[in-house]
Coordinates of C-alpha atoms in Angstrom, one line a residue:
X124 CA -43.7 -4.6 -54.3
X125 CA -42.3 -1.7 -52.4
X126 CA -39.5 -1.6 -54.9
X127 CA -41.8 -2.0 -57.9
X128 CA -44.5 0.6 -57.2
X129 CA -43.7 4.2 -56.2
X130 CA -47.2 4.3 -54.6
X131 CA -46.1 1.9 -52.1
X132 CA -42.8 3.6 -51.4
X133 CA -44.8 6.5 -50.2
X134 CA -47.0 4.4 -48.0
X135 CA -49.8 6.3 -48.9
X136 CA -52.2 3.4 -48.5
X137 CA -50.7 1.7 -45.4
X138 CA -52.3 2.1 -42.0
X139 CA -50.0 3.9 -39.7
X140 CA -51.2 1.6 -36.9
X141 CA -50.8 -1.8 -38.4
X142 CA -48.4 -0.8 -41.1
X143 CA -50.2 -3.1 -43.7
X144 CA -52.6 -2.1 -46.5
X145 CA -55.7 -0.4 -45.4
X146 CA -58.6 -2.8 -44.6
X147 CA -62.0 -1.0 -44.7
X148 CA -60.2 2.2 -44.7
X149 CA -61.7 5.2 -42.8
X150 CA -60.7 8.8 -42.7
X151 CA -61.0 10.8 -39.5
X152 CA -61.7 14.7 -39.3
X153 CA -58.0 15.5 -39.4
X154 CA -57.5 13.7 -42.7
X155 CA -55.5 10.7 -41.7
X156 CA -56.7 7.3 -42.9
X157 CA -56.7 4.0 -40.7
X158 CA -58.0 0.6 -40.8
X159 CA -61.4 0.6 -39.2
X160 CA -60.5 -2.0 -36.9
X161 CA -57.1 -0.5 -36.0
X162 CA -58.7 2.9 -35.1
X163 CA -61.4 1.6 -33.2
X164 CA -59.0 -0.7 -31.2
X165 CA -56.8 2.3 -30.5
X166 CA -59.7 4.4 -29.2
X167 CA -61.0 1.6 -27.3
X168 CA -57.8 1.4 -25.3
X169 CA -58.5 4.8 -24.1
X170 CA -61.7 3.8 -22.4
X171 CA -65.3 5.2 -23.1
X172 CA -64.0 8.8 -23.1
X173 CA -65.9 11.0 -25.4
X174 CA -62.7 12.8 -26.2
X175 CA -60.4 11.0 -28.6
X176 CA -57.3 12.0 -30.6
X177 CA -55.4 11.1 -33.8
X178 CA -52.6 8.6 -33.2
X179 CA -50.3 10.7 -35.4
X180 CA -51.1 14.4 -35.1
X181 CA -52.6 14.1 -31.5
X182 CA -55.6 16.3 -32.7
X183 CA -58.5 16.0 -30.2
X184 CA -62.1 15.4 -31.3
X185 CA -65.3 15.8 -29.1
X186 CA -67.4 13.9 -29.5
X187 CA -66.0 10.8 -30.9
X188 CA -66.3 10.9 -34.7
X189 CA -68.5 8.6 -36.4
X190 CA -66.3 6.1 -38.7
X191 CA -67.5 5.6 -42.4
X192 CA -65.9 3.4 -44.9
X193 CA -63.9 5.6 -47.4
X194 CA -64.6 4.2 -50.7
X195 CA -61.9 5.8 -52.8
X196 CA -58.8 4.5 -50.7
X197 CA -60.7 1.0 -50.5
X198 CA -60.9 0.9 -54.3
X199 CA -57.2 1.9 -54.6
X200 CA -56.1 -0.8 -52.1
X201 CA -58.0 -3.3 -54.2
X202 CA -56.3 -2.3 -57.5
X203 CA -53.0 -2.4 -55.6
X204 CA -53.7 -6.1 -54.5
X205 CA -54.5 -7.0 -58.1
X206 CA -51.3 -5.5 -59.4
X207 CA -49.6 -7.5 -56.6
X208 CA -50.9 -10.7 -57.7
X209 CA -50.0 -9.9 -61.4
X210 CA -46.3 -9.3 -60.2
X211 CA -45.9 -12.4 -58.1
X212 CA -42.3 -13.1 -59.0
X213 CA -41.0 -9.6 -58.5
X214 CA -43.1 -9.4 -55.3
X215 CA -41.2 -12.3 -53.9
X216 CA -38.0 -10.6 -53.6
X217 CA -39.9 -7.4 -52.4
X218 CA -41.5 -9.5 -49.8
X219 CA -38.2 -11.0 -48.7
X220 CA -36.9 -7.4 -48.5
X221 CA -39.9 -6.3 -46.4
X222 CA -39.6 -9.1 -44.2
X223 CA -36.0 -8.4 -43.5
X224 CA -36.9 -4.8 -42.8
X225 CA -39.7 -5.7 -40.5
X226 CA -37.4 -8.2 -38.7
X227 CA -34.9 -5.3 -38.2
X228 CA -37.6 -3.0 -36.7
X229 CA -38.9 -5.8 -34.2
X230 CA -38.0 -5.6 -30.8
X231 CA -34.7 -7.3 -30.1
X232 CA -33.9 -7.2 -26.5
X233 CA -35.6 -6.4 -23.1
X234 CA -33.9 -3.0 -23.1
X235 CA -35.7 -2.0 -26.5
X236 CA -38.6 0.3 -26.0
X237 CA -41.7 -0.7 -27.9
X238 CA -43.7 1.6 -30.1
X239 CA -46.9 2.8 -28.5
X240 CA -48.8 2.9 -32.0
X241 CA -48.1 -0.6 -33.1
X242 CA -51.0 -2.8 -32.3
X243 CA -50.5 -6.3 -33.7
X244 CA -46.6 -6.8 -33.4
X245 CA -44.9 -4.2 -31.5
X246 CA -41.9 -2.9 -33.3
X247 CA -38.8 -1.2 -31.6
X248 CA -39.2 2.5 -30.9
X249 CA -36.4 4.8 -32.1
X250 CA -37.6 8.1 -30.6
X251 CA -39.9 9.3 -27.7
X252 CA -41.9 12.5 -27.8
X253 CA -41.9 14.5 -24.7
X254 CA -45.0 16.3 -25.9
X255 CA -47.1 13.4 -26.8
X256 CA -45.5 11.2 -24.0
X257 CA -45.3 8.4 -26.6
X258 CA -42.6 6.2 -28.3
X259 CA -42.7 5.7 -31.9
X260 CA -41.0 3.3 -34.2
X261 CA -39.4 4.5 -37.5
X262 CA -42.7 4.2 -39.5
X263 CA -44.9 5.8 -37.1
X264 CA -42.4 8.6 -36.5
X265 CA -42.8 10.1 -40.0
X266 CA -45.7 12.2 -38.9
X267 CA -43.7 14.0 -36.6
X268 CA -41.2 14.9 -39.4
X269 CA -43.9 15.8 -41.9
X270 CA -46.8 17.5 -39.9
X271 CA -46.0 21.2 -39.0
X272 CA -47.8 20.9 -35.7
X273 CA -45.8 17.9 -34.7
X274 CA -42.4 19.2 -35.9
X275 CA -42.3 21.6 -32.9
X276 CA -42.5 18.6 -30.5
X277 CA -39.3 17.6 -28.7
X278 CA -38.0 14.4 -29.7
X279 CA -35.5 12.3 -27.6
X280 CA -33.9 8.7 -27.8
X281 CA -36.5 6.1 -27.0
X282 CA -37.1 5.9 -23.3
X283 CA -39.3 3.7 -21.4
X284 CA -40.3 5.8 -18.4
X285 CA -41.7 8.9 -20.1
X286 CA -44.1 9.2 -17.0
X287 CA -41.2 10.2 -14.8
X288 CA -40.7 13.3 -17.0
X289 CA -44.2 14.7 -16.2
X290 CA -45.2 16.7 -13.3
X291 CA -47.4 14.4 -11.0
X292 CA -49.3 17.5 -9.8
X293 CA -50.0 19.3 -13.0
X294 CA -49.4 16.7 -15.7
X295 CA -47.0 19.2 -17.6
X296 CA -43.5 18.5 -18.8
X297 CA -40.6 18.9 -16.2
X298 CA -38.7 21.3 -18.1
X299 CA -37.5 23.5 -15.0
X300 CA -34.9 22.9 -12.5
X301 CA -35.3 24.5 -9.0
X302 CA -31.9 25.1 -7.6
X303 CA -33.3 26.0 -4.2
X304 CA -35.0 22.6 -3.8
X305 CA -32.8 20.8 -6.2
X306 CA -35.5 19.1 -8.1
X307 CA -37.3 19.2 -11.6
X308 CA -40.6 21.0 -11.8
X309 CA -42.9 22.2 -14.4
X310 CA -43.9 25.6 -15.4
X311 CA -46.9 25.8 -13.1
X312 CA -44.7 24.6 -10.2
X313 CA -42.6 27.6 -10.8
X314 CA -45.7 29.8 -10.5
X315 CA -47.0 28.2 -7.4
X316 CA -45.1 26.4 -4.6
X317 CA -41.6 27.3 -6.3
X318 CA -42.4 30.8 -6.7
X319 CA -39.3 33.0 -6.0
X320 CA -37.0 30.1 -6.0
X321 CA -33.8 30.1 -7.9
X322 CA -35.0 28.4 -11.1
X323 CA -33.4 27.7 -14.6
X324 CA -34.3 25.6 -17.5
X325 CA -33.4 22.0 -17.3
X326 CA -31.2 22.3 -20.2
X327 CA -29.1 25.2 -18.6
X328 CA -28.8 23.3 -15.3
X329 CA -27.7 20.1 -17.3
X330 CA -25.0 22.2 -19.2
X331 CA -23.8 23.5 -16.0
X332 CA -23.7 20.2 -14.1
X333 CA -22.1 18.4 -17.1
X334 CA -19.5 21.2 -16.9
X335 CA -19.1 20.5 -13.3
X336 CA -18.9 16.7 -13.9
X337 CA -16.4 17.4 -16.6
X338 CA -14.2 18.9 -14.1
X339 CA -14.8 16.0 -11.7
X340 CA -14.1 13.7 -14.4
X341 CA -10.8 15.3 -15.1
X342 CA -9.9 15.1 -11.6
X343 CA -10.9 11.4 -11.8
X344 CA -8.4 11.1 -14.8
X345 CA -5.7 12.7 -12.9
X346 CA -6.4 10.4 -10.0
X347 CA -6.6 7.3 -12.2
X348 CA -3.2 8.4 -13.8
X349 CA -1.8 8.8 -10.4
X350 CA -2.9 5.5 -9.1
X351 CA -1.7 3.8 -12.3
X352 CA 1.7 5.2 -11.7
X353 CA 1.6 4.3 -8.1
X354 CA 0.4 0.7 -9.4
X355 CA 3.4 0.6 -11.7
X356 CA 5.7 1.7 -8.9
X357 CA 4.2 -0.7 -6.7
X358 CA 4.8 -3.7 -9.0
X359 CA 8.3 -2.6 -9.5
X360 CA 8.8 -2.3 -5.7
X361 CA 7.3 -5.7 -5.2
X362 CA 9.6 -7.3 -7.9
X363 CA 12.6 -5.6 -6.3
X364 CA 11.4 -6.7 -2.9
X365 CA 11.1 -10.2 -4.2
X366 CA 14.6 -10.2 -5.6
X367 CA 16.0 -8.6 -2.4
X368 CA 14.1 -11.1 -0.2
X369 CA 15.3 -14.1 -2.2
X370 CA 18.9 -12.6 -1.7
X371 CA 18.4 -11.8 2.1
X372 CA 17.0 -15.5 2.5
X373 CA 19.9 -17.0 0.7
X374 CA 22.4 -14.8 2.6
X375 CA 21.0 -15.3 6.0
X376 CA 20.5 -19.0 5.5
X377 CA 24.0 -19.4 4.3
X378 CA 25.2 -17.3 7.4
X379 CA 23.0 -19.3 9.8
X380 CA 24.2 -22.7 8.2
X381 CA 27.9 -21.4 8.8
X382 CA 27.2 -20.5 12.3
X383 CA 25.5 -24.1 12.9
X384 CA 28.4 -25.8 11.1
X385 CA 30.7 -23.9 13.2
X386 CA 29.0 -24.9 16.4
X387 CA 28.7 -28.4 15.3
X388 CA 32.5 -28.3 14.5
X389 CA 33.1 -27.2 17.9
X390 CA 30.8 -29.6 19.4
X391 CA 32.8 -32.5 17.5
X392 CA 36.1 -31.0 18.8
X393 CA 34.7 -31.1 22.5
X394 CA 33.4 -34.5 21.9
X395 CA 37.0 -35.8 20.6
X396 CA 38.5 -34.0 23.5
X397 CA 36.5 -36.1 26.1
X398 CA 37.0 -39.1 24.0
X399 CA 40.7 -38.6 24.1
X400 CA 40.6 -38.3 27.7
X401 CA 38.6 -41.7 28.0
X402 CA 41.0 -43.4 25.6
X403 CA 44.1 -42.0 27.7
X404 CA 42.4 -43.3 30.9
X405 CA 41.7 -46.8 29.3
X406 CA 45.1 -47.1 28.0
X407 CA 46.5 -46.2 31.6
X408 CA 44.1 -48.7 33.1
X409 CA 45.3 -51.5 30.5
X410 CA 49.0 -50.7 31.2
X411 CA 48.3 -51.1 35.0
X412 CA 46.6 -54.4 34.5
X413 CA 49.4 -55.6 32.5
X414 CA 51.9 -54.5 35.1
X415 CA 50.0 -56.2 37.7
X416 CA 49.9 -59.4 35.9
X417 CA 53.5 -59.2 35.4
X418 CA 54.1 -58.7 39.1
X419 CA 52.1 -61.5 40.1
X420 CA 54.0 -63.7 37.6
X421 CA 57.3 -62.8 39.1
X422 CA 56.0 -63.1 42.6
X423 CA 54.9 -66.8 41.7
X424 CA 58.4 -67.4 40.5
X425 CA 59.9 -66.0 43.8
X426 CA 57.7 -68.1 45.8
X427 CA 58.9 -71.2 43.8
X428 CA 62.5 -70.2 44.4
X429 CA 62.1 -69.7 48.1
X430 CA 61.0 -73.3 48.5
X431 CA 63.3 -75.0 45.9
X432 CA 65.9 -77.5 47.0
X433 CA 68.0 -77.1 43.8
X434 CA 70.7 -74.9 44.9
X435 CA 72.2 -74.3 41.3
X436 CA 68.8 -73.4 39.8
X437 CA 68.1 -71.0 42.8
X438 CA 71.5 -69.2 42.4
X439 CA 71.1 -68.8 38.6
X440 CA 67.4 -67.5 38.8
X441 CA 67.5 -65.4 42.1
X442 CA 70.0 -62.7 40.3
X443 CA 67.4 -61.7 37.7
X444 CA 64.5 -61.6 40.1
X445 CA 66.0 -59.5 42.9
X446 CA 64.0 -56.5 41.8
X447 CA 60.6 -56.0 39.8
X448 CA 61.3 -55.1 36.2
X449 CA 59.2 -53.6 33.3
X450 CA 56.5 -52.3 35.6
X451 CA 55.4 -48.8 36.5
X452 CA 56.5 -47.2 39.7
X453 CA 53.3 -47.2 41.8
X454 CA 54.3 -43.8 43.6
X455 CA 54.1 -42.0 39.9
X456 CA 50.3 -42.4 39.5
X457 CA 47.9 -40.2 41.7
X458 CA 44.1 -40.6 41.2
X459 CA 41.9 -37.7 41.7
X460 CA 39.0 -38.6 43.7
X461 CA 36.9 -35.6 42.1
X462 CA 37.7 -36.5 38.6
X463 CA 35.1 -35.1 36.4
X464 CA 34.5 -32.4 33.5
X465 CA 32.7 -29.7 35.5
X466 CA 35.4 -27.2 34.5
X467 CA 34.8 -27.9 30.8
X468 CA 31.1 -27.9 31.3
X469 CA 31.2 -24.4 33.0
X470 CA 33.2 -23.2 30.0
X471 CA 30.6 -24.6 27.6
X472 CA 28.0 -22.9 29.7
X473 CA 29.9 -19.5 29.6
X474 CA 30.1 -19.8 25.9
X475 CA 26.4 -20.6 25.6
X476 CA 25.6 -17.3 27.8
X477 CA 28.0 -15.2 25.8
X478 CA 26.2 -16.4 22.5
X479 CA 22.7 -15.5 24.1
X480 CA 23.9 -12.2 25.0
X481 CA 25.2 -11.5 21.6
X482 CA 21.9 -12.7 20.1
X483 CA 19.9 -10.5 22.8
X484 CA 21.9 -7.4 21.6
X485 CA 22.0 -8.2 18.0
X486 CA 18.6 -9.7 17.3
X487 CA 16.5 -6.5 17.9
X488 CA 18.8 -4.9 15.4
X489 CA 18.1 -7.6 12.9
X490 CA 14.3 -7.5 13.4
X491 CA 14.3 -3.7 13.4
X492 CA 16.1 -3.7 10.1
X493 CA 13.8 -6.3 8.6
X494 CA 10.8 -4.3 9.8
X495 CA 12.0 -1.1 7.9
X496 CA 11.7 -2.7 4.5
X497 CA 8.3 -1.7 3.7
X498 CA 6.8 -1.2 0.3
X499 CA 4.2 1.4 1.6
X500 CA 5.5 3.6 4.3
X501 CA 3.6 4.1 7.6
X502 CA 2.4 7.6 8.3
X503 CA 4.7 9.6 10.6
X504 CA 4.5 8.7 14.3
X505 CA 2.3 11.0 16.5
X506 CA 2.9 9.6 20.1
X507 CA 5.9 8.4 21.9
X508 CA 5.3 4.6 21.6
X509 CA 5.1 5.0 17.9
X510 CA 8.4 7.0 18.0
X511 CA 10.0 4.2 20.0
X512 CA 9.2 1.7 17.4
X513 CA 11.9 3.3 15.3
X514 CA 14.2 3.7 18.2
X515 CA 18.1 3.2 16.9
X516 CA 20.5 2.8 19.7
X517 CA 24.1 4.0 18.8
X518 CA 27.5 4.6 20.4
X519 CA 29.7 7.6 20.2
X520 CA 32.9 7.3 18.6
X521 CA 36.0 8.0 20.7
X522 CA 38.1 8.6 17.8
X523 CA 36.1 11.8 16.9
X524 CA 36.0 13.1 20.3
X525 CA 37.7 16.5 21.0
X526 CA 40.5 16.2 23.5
X527 CA 38.5 18.0 26.1
X528 CA 35.8 15.5 25.9
X529 CA 35.5 12.4 28.2
X530 CA 33.5 9.5 27.1
X531 CA 32.1 6.7 29.5
X532 CA 33.2 3.2 29.1
X533 CA 30.1 2.3 27.1
X534 CA 30.5 5.3 24.9
X535 CA 27.0 6.5 25.8
X536 CA 27.9 9.5 28.1
X537 CA 30.1 12.5 27.1
X538 CA 31.4 15.1 29.5
X539 CA 33.6 18.3 29.1
X540 CA 36.7 17.9 31.3
X541 CA 39.8 20.0 32.0
X542 CA 42.4 21.0 29.4
X543 CA 45.1 19.2 31.4
X544 CA 44.1 15.9 29.6
X545 CA 45.9 15.0 26.3
X546 CA 45.1 12.5 23.8
X547 CA 46.7 11.5 20.5
X548 CA 45.6 13.1 17.6
X549 CA 44.0 11.3 14.3
X550 CA 42.3 12.2 11.1
X551 CA 38.7 11.5 12.6
X552 CA 39.3 13.8 15.6
X553 CA 37.8 17.3 16.0
X554 CA 40.9 19.5 16.8
X555 CA 39.2 22.8 17.5
X556 CA 35.5 22.6 18.2
X557 CA 34.5 20.8 21.3
X558 CA 32.4 18.1 19.2
X559 CA 32.0 14.3 19.0
X560 CA 30.2 12.1 16.4
X561 CA 28.4 8.9 16.6
X562 CA 30.3 5.6 15.3
X563 CA 27.7 4.8 12.7
X564 CA 25.4 6.7 10.3
X565 CA 21.8 6.5 10.2
X566 CA 19.3 6.1 7.4
X567 CA 15.9 5.1 6.9
X568 CA 13.4 6.0 9.9
X569 CA 15.2 6.5 13.3
X570 CA 14.5 7.8 16.5
X571 CA 16.7 8.6 19.6
X572 CA 16.5 10.6 23.0
X573 CA 19.2 12.5 24.5
X574 CA 19.4 14.1 28.2
X575 CA 21.6 17.1 28.5
X576 CA 23.0 19.2 31.3
X577 CA 25.1 22.3 31.7
X578 CA 24.6 25.9 30.1
X579 CA 24.4 24.8 26.5
X580 CA 24.6 22.0 24.2
X581 CA 24.5 21.5 20.4
X582 CA 22.6 18.4 19.2
X583 CA 23.5 17.7 15.4
X584 CA 23.4 15.3 12.6
X585 CA 26.0 15.4 10.0
X586 CA 27.5 13.7 7.0
X587 CA 30.4 11.5 7.7
X588 CA 32.7 13.4 5.5
X589 CA 32.3 16.7 7.3
X590 CA 35.6 18.3 8.0
X591 CA 37.1 17.7 11.4
X592 CA 40.0 20.1 11.4
X593 CA 40.3 24.0 12.0
X594 CA 38.3 26.5 13.5
X595 CA 36.3 27.2 10.2
X596 CA 32.5 26.8 9.7
X597 CA 33.1 23.7 7.5
X598 CA 34.1 21.8 10.8
X599 CA 31.4 23.6 13.0
X600 CA 27.9 21.8 13.5
X601 CA 25.2 23.9 11.8
X602 CA 27.6 26.4 10.2
X603 CA 27.8 24.5 6.8
X604 CA 25.7 22.8 4.3
X605 CA 26.6 19.3 5.7
X606 CA 25.2 19.4 9.1
X607 CA 22.0 20.5 11.0
X608 CA 22.0 21.4 14.5
X609 CA 19.6 22.4 17.5
X610 CA 21.3 24.5 20.0
X611 CA 19.8 24.0 23.5
X612 CA 20.3 26.4 26.4
X613 CA 18.5 27.3 29.6
X614 CA 17.1 30.3 27.7
X615 CA 15.6 28.4 24.8
X616 CA 16.5 26.9 21.5
X617 CA 17.7 27.8 18.0
X618 CA 18.2 25.9 14.8
X619 CA 21.3 26.2 12.7
X620 CA 22.1 25.2 9.2
X621 CA 24.4 26.4 6.7
X622 CA 25.2 29.3 9.0
X623 CA 21.6 30.4 9.2
X624 CA 19.9 30.6 12.6
X625 CA 16.3 30.1 13.3
X626 CA 14.9 31.1 16.7
X627 CA 12.5 28.7 18.3
X628 CA 10.2 29.9 21.1
X629 CA 9.4 27.8 23.8
X630 CA 10.4 26.7 27.4
X631 CA 13.7 24.9 28.1
X632 CA 13.8 21.1 28.0
X633 CA 16.5 18.8 29.2
X634 CA 15.3 15.8 27.2
X635 CA 15.2 16.0 23.6
X636 CA 13.9 13.4 21.1
X637 CA 15.2 13.5 17.4
X638 CA 13.2 11.8 14.6
X639 CA 14.8 11.3 11.4
X640 CA 13.0 10.1 8.1
X641 CA 16.1 9.9 5.7
X642 CA 14.1 8.9 2.7
X643 CA 11.3 11.6 3.2
X644 CA 13.9 14.1 4.0
X645 CA 12.5 15.0 7.4
X646 CA 14.5 15.9 10.6
X647 CA 12.4 16.7 13.7
X648 CA 13.2 17.8 17.3
X649 CA 10.9 17.1 20.2
X650 CA 10.7 18.2 23.8
X651 CA 10.1 15.0 25.7
X652 CA 8.2 14.8 29.0
X653 CA 5.1 13.1 29.9
X654 CA 4.1 14.2 26.3
X655 CA 6.0 15.1 23.2
X656 CA 6.0 18.7 21.8
X657 CA 7.6 19.5 18.5
X658 CA 10.3 22.1 18.7
X659 CA 11.4 22.3 15.0
X660 CA 10.9 20.3 11.9
X661 CA 13.2 20.8 8.8
X662 CA 12.9 19.4 5.2
X663 CA 15.8 18.6 3.2
X664 CA 17.3 16.2 0.5
X665 CA 19.7 13.9 2.4
X666 CA 22.2 12.4 0.1
X667 CA 24.3 10.6 2.6
X668 CA 23.8 8.6 5.9
X669 CA 23.6 11.1 9.0
X670 CA 25.7 10.7 12.0
X671 CA 24.5 12.2 15.3
X672 CA 26.9 14.6 16.9
X673 CA 27.2 16.8 20.0
X674 CA 28.9 20.2 20.6
X675 CA 29.4 21.5 24.1
X676 CA 29.6 25.4 24.8
X677 CA 31.0 25.2 28.3
X678 CA 32.9 23.1 31.0
X679 CA 30.7 20.8 33.1
X680 CA 28.2 20.1 30.3
X681 CA 27.2 16.6 29.4
X682 CA 25.2 14.5 27.1
X683 CA 23.7 11.1 27.8
X684 CA 22.2 8.9 25.4
X685 CA 18.8 7.4 26.8
X686 CA 18.1 3.7 26.7
X687 CA 14.7 3.1 25.2
X688 CA 12.4 0.1 25.5

């Protein structure tokens, strides 16, 4: 029917409350028409107040108007009903369309806001009015688009808690924001308890805060992007770690199996040696038993000949039995009364002790090397026990030591000696500067401590391919781009790199700790006593393993590598 009659399309004869054709239509003073039952029910919901208002334009009336049946709209409605009966077939399709439209307007989920004007079946509200403090469905909202007085009202998306937008003290709209108290207030609040405060409109504050939140969100985006990159890097690192771990497991397993096979093979060889001695002893015992049996046989024959009366037989046999034959000389066998395998057991015990000593020395290196394989690096150590976790013992290389330097037998102490000593030259030895390097390069995180004495000592790290020959700076610690050096003297400290010196204030210290984070490119020197004090830290990009080294400025100076637990 709505599609057939233009009158119905304009909804001029539909009740704005029930949305059906008017029943006993009445007109209130503002001109809007309603079903008599609908408007009475609407006003009854407000209580017995004398002041009532129009559901559409919100105009108030005091006292409550007397409702009278409006005959003209009633007649028009009756005429429309007749026209509806005459056009039953077309109306069927219209009814279906109307039903579908009504279904679309009905409440769908618990999150939908119901229309405040619908009385029979609540429809879904599409907008809420901040002035009326009511929510309207699509049909009841038309008045806010058509009535000049209602067009000035502020419409927002349908919201359920409209009362939260009203000041509880003044029943006015919360449209001001007090920055001093950080709360929303109404216009009367600004004139009373918030007078003199820093206030702005809610819209302006929303714009400002949205701009701030936009900046925060951009930071979140950057953080998310960084985290995503970290996650990608971590996944790649985990995959690499898994591959490396599998390879290390297979390699270490193969090596330990080879060690166990070697030990088992040696065990078999020792067992065979023991069994060979047992077989030799058993063979000797058997031979002696055979000799004894042969001697007893010959003795019986001699006894027979001694008592025989047959002279011819005696003479024929006595010649062959004059001496024992085919037996071992008793004087050639000497039995050891303390015969055992004590010496062999001692040798085996000594082998076990040597293996245990080797494991005792090498095992910490294995565990330390395994512990340095970390996907997420630990923070830089702060106290000495944390530094000691990265302790990296090493030995000095005698092949690199200048001829005036003397190394201890364990290659952990170096001292300057007289020039009378001479030693053969080689490609690794420093021939001009009184310097020495360690025998192995360091990478990853490493820490070591050194005690020094004398007038002055250089404590350095250098690349292994640093020049060793000549008096130029390319072979002098700290005077080239391939070495970093801390000069320690009784007057203080100074740091050298690439022939650039940096003076370091502070008292003299005779025990220096060196911390290297090769991957992070950090080299730090500490004064070590009861506490650790940072002397100097340098940032660099290390492209090779670094070898600890030492240079001596005078005779009598020495350096000792500290043993750390």
